[in-house]
């Protein structure tokens, strides 16, 4: 690995981590952890309710971790587990009205945070960085 490649991979990892941590600090007043708001956001953005295993896969966590997370969100009244119409073994995770309300608040805060963070970035550089990251994401997704 060249020095530039190593620098890039470090910057990519550290920027992603710093972004999530900074947003997490902004969302603390909502009383939810990073893992909670990320789970709620994925569930809210899904075109149809996801199963616990689909949520786990999307978030890159183990199934048992997701079960515990969904348990906490159910207890907090933010999501429900609903049986699948096609497979009784599968439970779909659905946001409650309180979960949807929380997602709306989190999304509003996340949009404001993103605008503040990117305000001074040249749009051409932002586009180039976005296209590079999307390309890398596609390549990485194809890796075994």
mmCIF file of C-alpha atoms in Angstrom, residues 20 33-43 55 59:
data_model
loop_
_atom_site.group_PDB
_atom_site.id
_atom_site.type_symbol
_atom_site.label_atom_id
_atom_site.label_comp_id
_atom_site.label_asym_id
_atom_site.label_seq_id
_atom_site.Cartn_x
_atom_site.Cartn_y
_atom_site.Cartn_z
ATOM 1 C CA UNK A 20 -21.124 9.560 13.376
ATOM 2 C CA UNK A 33 -27.971 6.172 21.170
ATOM 3 C CA UNK A 34 -26.270 6.073 17.792
ATOM 4 C CA UNK A 35 -27.315 2.440 17.381
ATOM 5 C CA UNK A 36 -30.933 3.352 18.170
ATOM 6 C CA UNK A 37 -31.220 6.284 15.798
ATOM 7 C CA UNK A 38 -29.445 4.402 13.016
ATOM 8 C CA UNK A 39 -31.880 1.488 13.412
ATOM 9 C CA UNK A 40 -34.858 3.853 13.432
ATOM 10 C CA UNK A 41 -33.523 5.698 10.363
ATOM 11 C CA UNK A 42 -33.038 2.484 8.373
ATOM 12 C CA UNK A 43 -36.522 1.285 9.327
ATOM 13 C CA UNK A 55 -32.047 -4.620 9.557
ATOM 14 C CA UNK A 59 -26.507 -2.007 9.679
#
